[in-house]
XYZ file of N, CA, C and O in Angstrom:
756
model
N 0.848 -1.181 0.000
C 0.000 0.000 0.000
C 0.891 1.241 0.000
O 1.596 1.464 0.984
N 0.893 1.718 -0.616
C 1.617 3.130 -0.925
C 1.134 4.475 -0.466
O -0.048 4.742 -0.679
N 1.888 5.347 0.129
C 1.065 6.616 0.746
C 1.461 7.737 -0.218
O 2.546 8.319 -0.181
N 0.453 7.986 -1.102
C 0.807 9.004 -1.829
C -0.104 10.458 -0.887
O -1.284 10.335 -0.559
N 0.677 11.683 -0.598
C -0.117 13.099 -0.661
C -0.464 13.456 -1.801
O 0.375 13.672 -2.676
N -1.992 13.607 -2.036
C -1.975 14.672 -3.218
C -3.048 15.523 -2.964
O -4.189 15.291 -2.564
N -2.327 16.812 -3.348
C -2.972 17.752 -2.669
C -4.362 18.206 -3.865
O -4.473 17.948 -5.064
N -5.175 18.881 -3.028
C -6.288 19.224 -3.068
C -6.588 20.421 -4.052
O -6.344 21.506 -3.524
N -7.031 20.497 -5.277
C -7.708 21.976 -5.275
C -8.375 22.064 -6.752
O -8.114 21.201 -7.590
N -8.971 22.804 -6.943
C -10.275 22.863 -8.234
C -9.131 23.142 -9.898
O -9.257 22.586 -10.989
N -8.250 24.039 -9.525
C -7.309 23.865 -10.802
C -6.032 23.757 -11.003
O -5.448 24.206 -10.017
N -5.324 23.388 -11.782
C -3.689 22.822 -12.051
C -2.905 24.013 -11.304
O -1.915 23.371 -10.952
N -2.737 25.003 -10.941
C -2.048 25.989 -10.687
C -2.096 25.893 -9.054
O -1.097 25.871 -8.335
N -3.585 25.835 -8.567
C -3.943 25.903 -7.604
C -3.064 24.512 -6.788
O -2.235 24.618 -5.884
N -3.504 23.376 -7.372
C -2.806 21.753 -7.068
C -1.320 22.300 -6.949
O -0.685 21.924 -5.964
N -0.669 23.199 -7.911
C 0.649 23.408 -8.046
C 1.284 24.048 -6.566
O 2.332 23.798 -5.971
N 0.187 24.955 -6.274
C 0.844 26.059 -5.568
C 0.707 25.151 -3.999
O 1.633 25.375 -3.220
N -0.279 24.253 -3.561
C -0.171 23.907 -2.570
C 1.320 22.644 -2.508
O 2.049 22.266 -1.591
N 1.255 22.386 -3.669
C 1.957 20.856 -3.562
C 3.461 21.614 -3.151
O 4.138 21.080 -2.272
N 3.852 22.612 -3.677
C 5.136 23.449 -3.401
C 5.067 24.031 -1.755
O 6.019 24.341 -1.040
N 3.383 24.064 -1.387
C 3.235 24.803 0.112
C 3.733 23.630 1.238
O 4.274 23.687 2.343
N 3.447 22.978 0.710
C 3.713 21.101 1.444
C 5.098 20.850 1.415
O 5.612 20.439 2.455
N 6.133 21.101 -0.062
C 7.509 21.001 0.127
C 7.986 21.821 1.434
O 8.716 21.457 2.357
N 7.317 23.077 1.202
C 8.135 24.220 2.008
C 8.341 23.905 3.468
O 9.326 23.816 4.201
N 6.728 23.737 3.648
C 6.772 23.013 5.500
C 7.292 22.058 5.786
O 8.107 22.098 6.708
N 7.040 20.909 5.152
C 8.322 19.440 5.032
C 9.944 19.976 4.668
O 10.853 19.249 5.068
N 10.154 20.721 4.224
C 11.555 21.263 4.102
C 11.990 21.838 5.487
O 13.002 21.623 6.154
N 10.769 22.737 5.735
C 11.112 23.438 7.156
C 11.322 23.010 8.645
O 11.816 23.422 9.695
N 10.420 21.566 7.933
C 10.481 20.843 9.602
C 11.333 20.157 9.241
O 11.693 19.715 10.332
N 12.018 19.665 8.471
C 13.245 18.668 8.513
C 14.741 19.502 8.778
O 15.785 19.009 9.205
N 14.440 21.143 8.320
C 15.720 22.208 8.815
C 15.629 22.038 10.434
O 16.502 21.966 11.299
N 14.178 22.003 10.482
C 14.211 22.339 12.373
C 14.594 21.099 13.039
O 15.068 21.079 14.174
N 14.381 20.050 12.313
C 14.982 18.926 13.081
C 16.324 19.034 13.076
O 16.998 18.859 14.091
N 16.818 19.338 11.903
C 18.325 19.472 12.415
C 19.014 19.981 12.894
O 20.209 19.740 13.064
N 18.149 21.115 13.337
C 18.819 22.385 13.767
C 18.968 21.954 15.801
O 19.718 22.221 16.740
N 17.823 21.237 15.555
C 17.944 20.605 17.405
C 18.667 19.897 17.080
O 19.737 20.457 17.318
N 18.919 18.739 16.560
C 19.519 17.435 16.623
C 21.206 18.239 16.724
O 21.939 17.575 17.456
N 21.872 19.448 16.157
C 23.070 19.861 16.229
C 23.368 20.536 17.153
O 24.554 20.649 17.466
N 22.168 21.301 17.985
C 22.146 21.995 19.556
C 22.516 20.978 20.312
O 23.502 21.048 21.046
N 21.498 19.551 20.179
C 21.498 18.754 21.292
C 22.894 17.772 21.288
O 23.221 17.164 22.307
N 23.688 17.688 20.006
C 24.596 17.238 19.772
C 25.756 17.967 20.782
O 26.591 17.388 21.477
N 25.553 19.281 20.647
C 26.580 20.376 20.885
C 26.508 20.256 22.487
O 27.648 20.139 22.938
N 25.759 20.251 23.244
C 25.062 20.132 24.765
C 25.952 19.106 25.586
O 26.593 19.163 26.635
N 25.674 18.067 24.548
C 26.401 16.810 24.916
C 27.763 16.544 24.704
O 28.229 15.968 25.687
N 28.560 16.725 23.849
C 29.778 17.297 23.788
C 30.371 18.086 24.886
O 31.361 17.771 25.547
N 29.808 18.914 24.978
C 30.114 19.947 25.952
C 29.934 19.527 27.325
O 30.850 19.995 28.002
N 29.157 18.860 27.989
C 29.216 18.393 28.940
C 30.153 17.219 29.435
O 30.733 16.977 30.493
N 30.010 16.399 27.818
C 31.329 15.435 28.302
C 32.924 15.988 28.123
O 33.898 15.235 28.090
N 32.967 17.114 28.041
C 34.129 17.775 27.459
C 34.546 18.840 28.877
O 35.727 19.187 28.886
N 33.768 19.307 29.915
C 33.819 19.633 31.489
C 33.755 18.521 32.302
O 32.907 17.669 32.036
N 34.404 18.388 33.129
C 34.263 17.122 33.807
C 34.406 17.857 35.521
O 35.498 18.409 35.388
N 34.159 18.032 36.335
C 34.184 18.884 37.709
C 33.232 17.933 38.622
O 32.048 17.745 38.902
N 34.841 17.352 38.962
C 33.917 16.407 40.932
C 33.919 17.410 42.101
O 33.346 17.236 43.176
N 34.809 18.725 41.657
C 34.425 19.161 42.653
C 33.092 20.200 43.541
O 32.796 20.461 44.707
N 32.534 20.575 42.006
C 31.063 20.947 41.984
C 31.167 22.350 42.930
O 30.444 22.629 43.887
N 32.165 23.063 42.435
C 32.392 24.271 42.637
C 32.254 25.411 41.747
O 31.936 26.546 42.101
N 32.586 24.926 40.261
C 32.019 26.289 39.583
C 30.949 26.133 39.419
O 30.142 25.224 39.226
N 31.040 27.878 39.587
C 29.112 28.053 39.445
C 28.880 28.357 37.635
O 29.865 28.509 36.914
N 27.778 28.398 37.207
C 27.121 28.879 36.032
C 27.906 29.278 35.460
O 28.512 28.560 34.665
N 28.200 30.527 35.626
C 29.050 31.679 34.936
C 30.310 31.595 34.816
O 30.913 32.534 34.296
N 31.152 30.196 35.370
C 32.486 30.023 35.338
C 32.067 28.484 34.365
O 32.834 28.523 33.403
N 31.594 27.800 34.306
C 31.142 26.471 33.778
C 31.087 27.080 31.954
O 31.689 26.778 30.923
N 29.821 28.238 32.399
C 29.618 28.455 30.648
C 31.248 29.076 29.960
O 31.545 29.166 28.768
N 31.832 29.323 30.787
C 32.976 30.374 30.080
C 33.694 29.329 29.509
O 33.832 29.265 28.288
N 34.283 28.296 30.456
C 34.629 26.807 30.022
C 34.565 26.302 28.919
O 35.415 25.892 28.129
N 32.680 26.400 28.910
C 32.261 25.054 28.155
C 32.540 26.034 26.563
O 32.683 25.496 25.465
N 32.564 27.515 26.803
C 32.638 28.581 25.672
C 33.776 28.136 24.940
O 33.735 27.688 23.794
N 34.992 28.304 25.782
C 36.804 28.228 25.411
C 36.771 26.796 24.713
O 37.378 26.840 23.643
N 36.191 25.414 25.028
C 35.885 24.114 24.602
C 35.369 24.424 23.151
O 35.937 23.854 22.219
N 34.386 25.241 22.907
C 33.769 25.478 22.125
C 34.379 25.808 21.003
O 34.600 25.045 20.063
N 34.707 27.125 21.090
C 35.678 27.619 20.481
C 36.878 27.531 19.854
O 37.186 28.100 18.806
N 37.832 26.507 20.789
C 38.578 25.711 20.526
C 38.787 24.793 19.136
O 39.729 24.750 18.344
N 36.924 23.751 19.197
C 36.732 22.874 18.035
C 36.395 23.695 17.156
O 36.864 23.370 16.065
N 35.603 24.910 17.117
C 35.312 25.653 16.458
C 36.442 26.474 15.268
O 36.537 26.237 14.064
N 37.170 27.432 16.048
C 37.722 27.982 15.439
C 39.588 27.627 15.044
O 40.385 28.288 14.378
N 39.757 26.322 15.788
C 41.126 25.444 15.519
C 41.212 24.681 14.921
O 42.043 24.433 14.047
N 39.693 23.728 15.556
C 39.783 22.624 14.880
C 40.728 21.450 16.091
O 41.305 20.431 15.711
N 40.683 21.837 17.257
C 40.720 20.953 18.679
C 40.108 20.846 19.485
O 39.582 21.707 20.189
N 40.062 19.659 19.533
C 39.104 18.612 20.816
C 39.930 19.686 21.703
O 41.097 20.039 21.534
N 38.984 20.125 22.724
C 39.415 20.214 24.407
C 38.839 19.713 25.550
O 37.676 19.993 25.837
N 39.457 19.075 26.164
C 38.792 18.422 27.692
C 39.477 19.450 28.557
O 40.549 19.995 28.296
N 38.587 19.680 29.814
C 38.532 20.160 31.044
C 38.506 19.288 32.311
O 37.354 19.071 32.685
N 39.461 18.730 33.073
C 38.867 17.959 34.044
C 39.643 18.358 35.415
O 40.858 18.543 35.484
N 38.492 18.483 36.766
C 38.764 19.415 37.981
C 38.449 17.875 38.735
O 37.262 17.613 38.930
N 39.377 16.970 39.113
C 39.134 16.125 39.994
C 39.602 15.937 41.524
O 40.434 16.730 41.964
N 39.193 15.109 42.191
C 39.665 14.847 43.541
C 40.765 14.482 44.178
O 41.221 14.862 45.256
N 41.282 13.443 43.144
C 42.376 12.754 43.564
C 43.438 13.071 42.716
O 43.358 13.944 41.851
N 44.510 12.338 42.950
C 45.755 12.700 42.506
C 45.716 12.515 41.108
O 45.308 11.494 40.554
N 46.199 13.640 40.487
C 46.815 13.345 38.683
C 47.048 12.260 38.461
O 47.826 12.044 39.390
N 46.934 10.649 37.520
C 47.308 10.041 37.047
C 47.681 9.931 35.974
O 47.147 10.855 35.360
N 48.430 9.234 35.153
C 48.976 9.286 33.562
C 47.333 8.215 32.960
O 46.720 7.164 33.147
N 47.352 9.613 32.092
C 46.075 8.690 31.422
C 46.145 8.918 29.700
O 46.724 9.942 29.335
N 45.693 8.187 28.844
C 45.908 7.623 27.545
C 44.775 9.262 26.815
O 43.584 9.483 27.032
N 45.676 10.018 26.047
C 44.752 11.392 25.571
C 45.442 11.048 24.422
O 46.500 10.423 24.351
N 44.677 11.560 23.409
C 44.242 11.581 22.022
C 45.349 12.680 21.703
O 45.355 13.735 22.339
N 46.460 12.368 20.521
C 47.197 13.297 20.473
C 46.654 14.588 20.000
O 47.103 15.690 20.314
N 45.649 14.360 19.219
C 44.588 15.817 18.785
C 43.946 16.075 19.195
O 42.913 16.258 18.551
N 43.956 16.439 21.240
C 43.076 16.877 21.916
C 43.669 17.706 23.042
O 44.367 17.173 23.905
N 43.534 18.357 23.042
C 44.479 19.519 24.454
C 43.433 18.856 25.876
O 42.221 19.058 25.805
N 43.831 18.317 26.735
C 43.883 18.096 27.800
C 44.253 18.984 29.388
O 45.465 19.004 29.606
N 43.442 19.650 30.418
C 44.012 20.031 31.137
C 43.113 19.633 32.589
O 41.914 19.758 32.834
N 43.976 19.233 33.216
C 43.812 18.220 34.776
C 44.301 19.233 36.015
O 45.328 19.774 36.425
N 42.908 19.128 36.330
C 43.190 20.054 37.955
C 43.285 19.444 39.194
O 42.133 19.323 39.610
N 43.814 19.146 39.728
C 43.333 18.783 41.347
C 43.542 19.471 42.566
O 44.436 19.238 43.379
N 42.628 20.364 42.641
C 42.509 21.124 44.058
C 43.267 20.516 44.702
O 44.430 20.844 44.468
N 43.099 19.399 45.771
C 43.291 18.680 46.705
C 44.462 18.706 46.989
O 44.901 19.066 48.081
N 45.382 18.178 45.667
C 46.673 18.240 45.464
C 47.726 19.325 45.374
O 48.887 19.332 45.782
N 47.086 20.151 44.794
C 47.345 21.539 43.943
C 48.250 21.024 43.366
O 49.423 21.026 43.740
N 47.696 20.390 42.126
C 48.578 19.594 41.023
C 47.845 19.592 39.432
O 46.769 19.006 39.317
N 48.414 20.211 38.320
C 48.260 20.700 37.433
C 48.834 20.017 36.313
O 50.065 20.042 36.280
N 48.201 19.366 35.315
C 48.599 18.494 34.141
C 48.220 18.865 33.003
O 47.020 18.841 32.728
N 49.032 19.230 32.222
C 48.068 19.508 31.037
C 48.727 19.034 29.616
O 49.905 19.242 29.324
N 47.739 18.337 28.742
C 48.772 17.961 27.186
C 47.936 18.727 26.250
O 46.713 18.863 26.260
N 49.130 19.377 25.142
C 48.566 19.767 24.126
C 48.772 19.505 22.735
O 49.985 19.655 22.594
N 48.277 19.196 21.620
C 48.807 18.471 20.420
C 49.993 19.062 20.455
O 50.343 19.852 21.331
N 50.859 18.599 19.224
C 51.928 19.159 18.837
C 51.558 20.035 17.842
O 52.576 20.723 17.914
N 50.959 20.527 17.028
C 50.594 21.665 16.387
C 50.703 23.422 17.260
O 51.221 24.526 17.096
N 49.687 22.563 18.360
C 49.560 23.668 19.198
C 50.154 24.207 20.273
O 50.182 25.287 20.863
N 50.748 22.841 20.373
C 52.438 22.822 21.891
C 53.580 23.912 20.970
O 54.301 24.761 21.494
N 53.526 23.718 20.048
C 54.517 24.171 18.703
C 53.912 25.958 19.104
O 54.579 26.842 19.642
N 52.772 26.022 18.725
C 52.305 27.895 18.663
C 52.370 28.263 19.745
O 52.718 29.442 19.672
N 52.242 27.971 20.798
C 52.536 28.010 21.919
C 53.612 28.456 22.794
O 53.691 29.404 23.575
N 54.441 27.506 22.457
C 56.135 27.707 23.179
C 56.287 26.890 24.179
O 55.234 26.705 24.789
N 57.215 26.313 24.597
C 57.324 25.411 25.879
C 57.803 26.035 26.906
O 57.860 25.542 28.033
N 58.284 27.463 26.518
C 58.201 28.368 28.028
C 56.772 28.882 28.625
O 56.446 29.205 29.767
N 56.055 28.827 27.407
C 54.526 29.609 27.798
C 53.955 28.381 28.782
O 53.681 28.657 29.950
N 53.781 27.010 28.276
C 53.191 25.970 28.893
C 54.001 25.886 30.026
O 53.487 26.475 30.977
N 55.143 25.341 30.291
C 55.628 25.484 31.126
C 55.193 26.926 32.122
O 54.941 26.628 33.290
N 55.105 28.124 31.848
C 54.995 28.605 32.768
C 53.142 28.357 33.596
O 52.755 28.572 34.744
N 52.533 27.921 32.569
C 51.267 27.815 33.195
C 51.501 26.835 33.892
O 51.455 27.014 35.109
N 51.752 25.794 33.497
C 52.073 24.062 34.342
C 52.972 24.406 35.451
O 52.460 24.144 36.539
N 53.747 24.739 35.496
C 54.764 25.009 36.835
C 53.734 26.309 37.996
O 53.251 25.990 39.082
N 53.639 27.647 37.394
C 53.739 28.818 38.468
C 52.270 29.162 37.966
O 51.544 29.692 38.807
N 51.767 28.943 36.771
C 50.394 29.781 37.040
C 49.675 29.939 38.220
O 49.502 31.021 38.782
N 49.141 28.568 38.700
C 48.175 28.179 39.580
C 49.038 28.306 40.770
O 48.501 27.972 41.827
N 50.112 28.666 40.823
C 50.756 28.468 42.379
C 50.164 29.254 43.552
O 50.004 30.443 43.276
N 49.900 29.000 44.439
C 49.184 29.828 45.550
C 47.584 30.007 45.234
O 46.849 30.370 46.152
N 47.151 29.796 44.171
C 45.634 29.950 43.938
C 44.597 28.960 44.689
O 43.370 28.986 44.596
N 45.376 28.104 45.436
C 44.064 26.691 45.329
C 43.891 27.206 47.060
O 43.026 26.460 47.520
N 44.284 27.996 47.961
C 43.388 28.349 48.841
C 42.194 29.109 48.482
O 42.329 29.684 47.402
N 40.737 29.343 49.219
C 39.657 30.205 49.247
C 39.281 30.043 47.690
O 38.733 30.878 46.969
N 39.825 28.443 47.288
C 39.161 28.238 46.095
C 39.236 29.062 44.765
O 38.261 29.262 44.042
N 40.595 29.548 44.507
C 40.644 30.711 43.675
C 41.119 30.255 42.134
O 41.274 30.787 41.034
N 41.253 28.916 42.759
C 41.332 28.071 41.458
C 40.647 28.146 40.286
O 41.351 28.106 39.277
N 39.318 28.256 40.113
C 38.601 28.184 38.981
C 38.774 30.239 38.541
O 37.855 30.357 37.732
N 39.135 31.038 38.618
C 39.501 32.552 38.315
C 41.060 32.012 37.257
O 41.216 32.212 36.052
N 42.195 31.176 38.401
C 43.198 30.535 37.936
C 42.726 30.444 36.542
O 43.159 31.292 35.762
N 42.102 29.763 36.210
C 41.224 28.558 35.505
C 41.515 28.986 34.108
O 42.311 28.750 33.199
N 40.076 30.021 34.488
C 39.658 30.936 33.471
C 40.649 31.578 32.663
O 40.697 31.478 31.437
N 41.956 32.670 33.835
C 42.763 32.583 32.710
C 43.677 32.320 32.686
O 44.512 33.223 32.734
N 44.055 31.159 32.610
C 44.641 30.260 31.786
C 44.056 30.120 30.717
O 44.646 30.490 29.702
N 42.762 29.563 30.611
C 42.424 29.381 29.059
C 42.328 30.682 28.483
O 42.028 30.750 27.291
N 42.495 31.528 29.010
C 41.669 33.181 27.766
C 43.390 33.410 27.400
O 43.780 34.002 26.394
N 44.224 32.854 28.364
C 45.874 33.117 28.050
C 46.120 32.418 26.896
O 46.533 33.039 25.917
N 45.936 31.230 26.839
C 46.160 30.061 25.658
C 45.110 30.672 24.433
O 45.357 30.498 23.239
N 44.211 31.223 24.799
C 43.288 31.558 23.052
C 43.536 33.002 22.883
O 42.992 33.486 21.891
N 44.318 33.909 23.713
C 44.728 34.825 23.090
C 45.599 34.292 22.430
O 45.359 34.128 21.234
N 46.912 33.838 22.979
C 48.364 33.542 22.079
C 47.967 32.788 20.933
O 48.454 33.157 19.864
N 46.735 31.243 20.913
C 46.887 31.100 19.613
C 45.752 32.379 18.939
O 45.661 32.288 17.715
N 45.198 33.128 19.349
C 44.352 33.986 18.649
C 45.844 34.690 17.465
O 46.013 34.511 16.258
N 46.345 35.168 18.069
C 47.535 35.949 17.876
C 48.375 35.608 17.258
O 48.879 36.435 16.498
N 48.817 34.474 17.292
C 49.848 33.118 16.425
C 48.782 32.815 15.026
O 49.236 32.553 13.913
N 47.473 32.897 15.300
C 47.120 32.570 13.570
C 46.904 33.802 12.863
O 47.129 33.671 11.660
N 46.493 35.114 13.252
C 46.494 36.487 13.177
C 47.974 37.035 12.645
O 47.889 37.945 11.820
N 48.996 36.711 12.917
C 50.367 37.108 12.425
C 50.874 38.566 13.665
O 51.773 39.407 13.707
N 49.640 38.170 14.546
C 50.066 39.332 15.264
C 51.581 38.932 16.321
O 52.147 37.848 16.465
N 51.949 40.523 17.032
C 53.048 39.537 17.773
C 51.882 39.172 18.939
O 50.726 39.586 19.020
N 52.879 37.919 20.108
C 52.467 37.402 21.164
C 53.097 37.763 22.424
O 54.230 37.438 22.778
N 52.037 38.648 23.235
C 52.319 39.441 24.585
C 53.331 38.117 25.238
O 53.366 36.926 24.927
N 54.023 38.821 26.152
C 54.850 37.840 27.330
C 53.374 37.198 28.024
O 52.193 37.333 27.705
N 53.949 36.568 28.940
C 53.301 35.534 29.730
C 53.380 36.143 31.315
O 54.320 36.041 32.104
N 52.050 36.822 31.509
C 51.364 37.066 33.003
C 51.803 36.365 34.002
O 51.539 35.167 33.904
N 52.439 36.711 35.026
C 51.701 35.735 36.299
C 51.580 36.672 37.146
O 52.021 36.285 38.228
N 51.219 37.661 37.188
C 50.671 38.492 38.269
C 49.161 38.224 38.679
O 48.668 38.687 39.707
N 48.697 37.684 38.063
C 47.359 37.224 38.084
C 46.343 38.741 37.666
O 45.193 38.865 38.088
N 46.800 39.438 37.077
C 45.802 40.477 36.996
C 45.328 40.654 35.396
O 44.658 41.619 35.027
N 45.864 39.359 34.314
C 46.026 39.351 33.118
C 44.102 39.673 33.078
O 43.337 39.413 34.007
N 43.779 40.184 31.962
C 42.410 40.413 31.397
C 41.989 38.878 31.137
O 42.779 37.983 30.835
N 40.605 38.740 31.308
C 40.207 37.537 30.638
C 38.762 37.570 29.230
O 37.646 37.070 29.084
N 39.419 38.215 28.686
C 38.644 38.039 27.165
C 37.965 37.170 27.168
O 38.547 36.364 27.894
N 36.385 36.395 26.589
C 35.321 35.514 26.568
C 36.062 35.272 25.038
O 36.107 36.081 24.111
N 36.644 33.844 25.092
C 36.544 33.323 23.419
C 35.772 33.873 22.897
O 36.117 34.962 22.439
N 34.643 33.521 22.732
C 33.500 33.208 22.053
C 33.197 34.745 21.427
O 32.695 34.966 20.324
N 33.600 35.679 22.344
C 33.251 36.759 22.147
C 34.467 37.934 21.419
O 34.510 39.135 21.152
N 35.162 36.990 21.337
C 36.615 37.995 21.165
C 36.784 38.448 19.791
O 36.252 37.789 18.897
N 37.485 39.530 19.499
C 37.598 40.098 18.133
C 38.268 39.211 16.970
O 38.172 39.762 15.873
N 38.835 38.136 16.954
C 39.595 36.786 16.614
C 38.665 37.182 15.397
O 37.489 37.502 15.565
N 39.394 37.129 13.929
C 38.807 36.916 12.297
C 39.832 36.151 12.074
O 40.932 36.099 12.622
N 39.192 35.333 10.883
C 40.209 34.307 10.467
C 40.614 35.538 9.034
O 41.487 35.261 8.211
């Protein structure tokens, strides 16, 4: 049994104009399906891409996160994971095309891998200085996740700047560096 639509109407023009009114809405609801199905895609990503046992950032430090993550795949073209855990740093198996960065309060112990593309734009004094002294003294009164923040707005200025041809500022640790919103930043390709 076959389901044919055929639309309704007294003359050929008329039949015409609905049968095209029927594409349009069937066109439109199959845009809108996809248009959720790539939100809800994006949601989920993003959540598995923050990882926080310690259930300390609030909202407004989470979205900035999940923004820099964003942005990252977006405008690089790299996976980024975020993970704020309990226990001690372990050596764990990361995807060489994924920047990785491991917090542990508890410890005040700081891990982080980044492809070699981007370890390369970077500098191994810049990483190094985040991995060694960024976070130093931050993990009392919880000041860690501010730490956090910029650190990452530090890393997407320099590569902002490294694909821009602009030069690349020295490396902060006064802690008073600006923290620019990826998502929001003047960055043109």
């Amino acid at each position: 049994m076959a389901l044919f639509i055929k639309p309704q109407g007294k003359t050929g023009t008329e039949k015409f104009l609905r049968m095209i009114g029927m594409l349009i809405i069937l066109g439109l609801v199959v845009y809108a399906f996809w248009i959720n199905n790539q939100s809800t895609l994006e949601k989920i990503q993003a959540r598995n891409a923050l990882w926080d046992q310690t259930k300390i950032l609030d909202k407004s430090e989470r979205d900035f996160i999940q923004g820099f993550i964003r942005s990252m795949r977006s405008e690089f073209g790299v996976k980024a994971r975020i993970q704020i855990i309990l226990d001690p740093i372990t050596a764990q198996e990361v995807d060489p095309k994924e920047l990785l960065i491991v917090i542990s309060p508890p410890t005040q112990d700081v891990g982080m891998h980044f492809p070699g593309l981007v370890r390369h734009a970077l500098g191994n004094g810049f990483i190094s200085e985040l991995e060694n002294k960024h976070f130093e003294n931050h993990y009392s009164d919880d000041e860690w996740p501010t730490s956090l923040m910029t650190c990452l707005s530090m890393i997407w200025e320099r590569l902002a700047k490294v694909e821009s041809n602009q030069s690349v500022p020295k490396v902060y640790t006064d802690g008073n560096h600006s923290m620019p919103d990826p998502e929001s930043s003047a960055h043109k390709e």
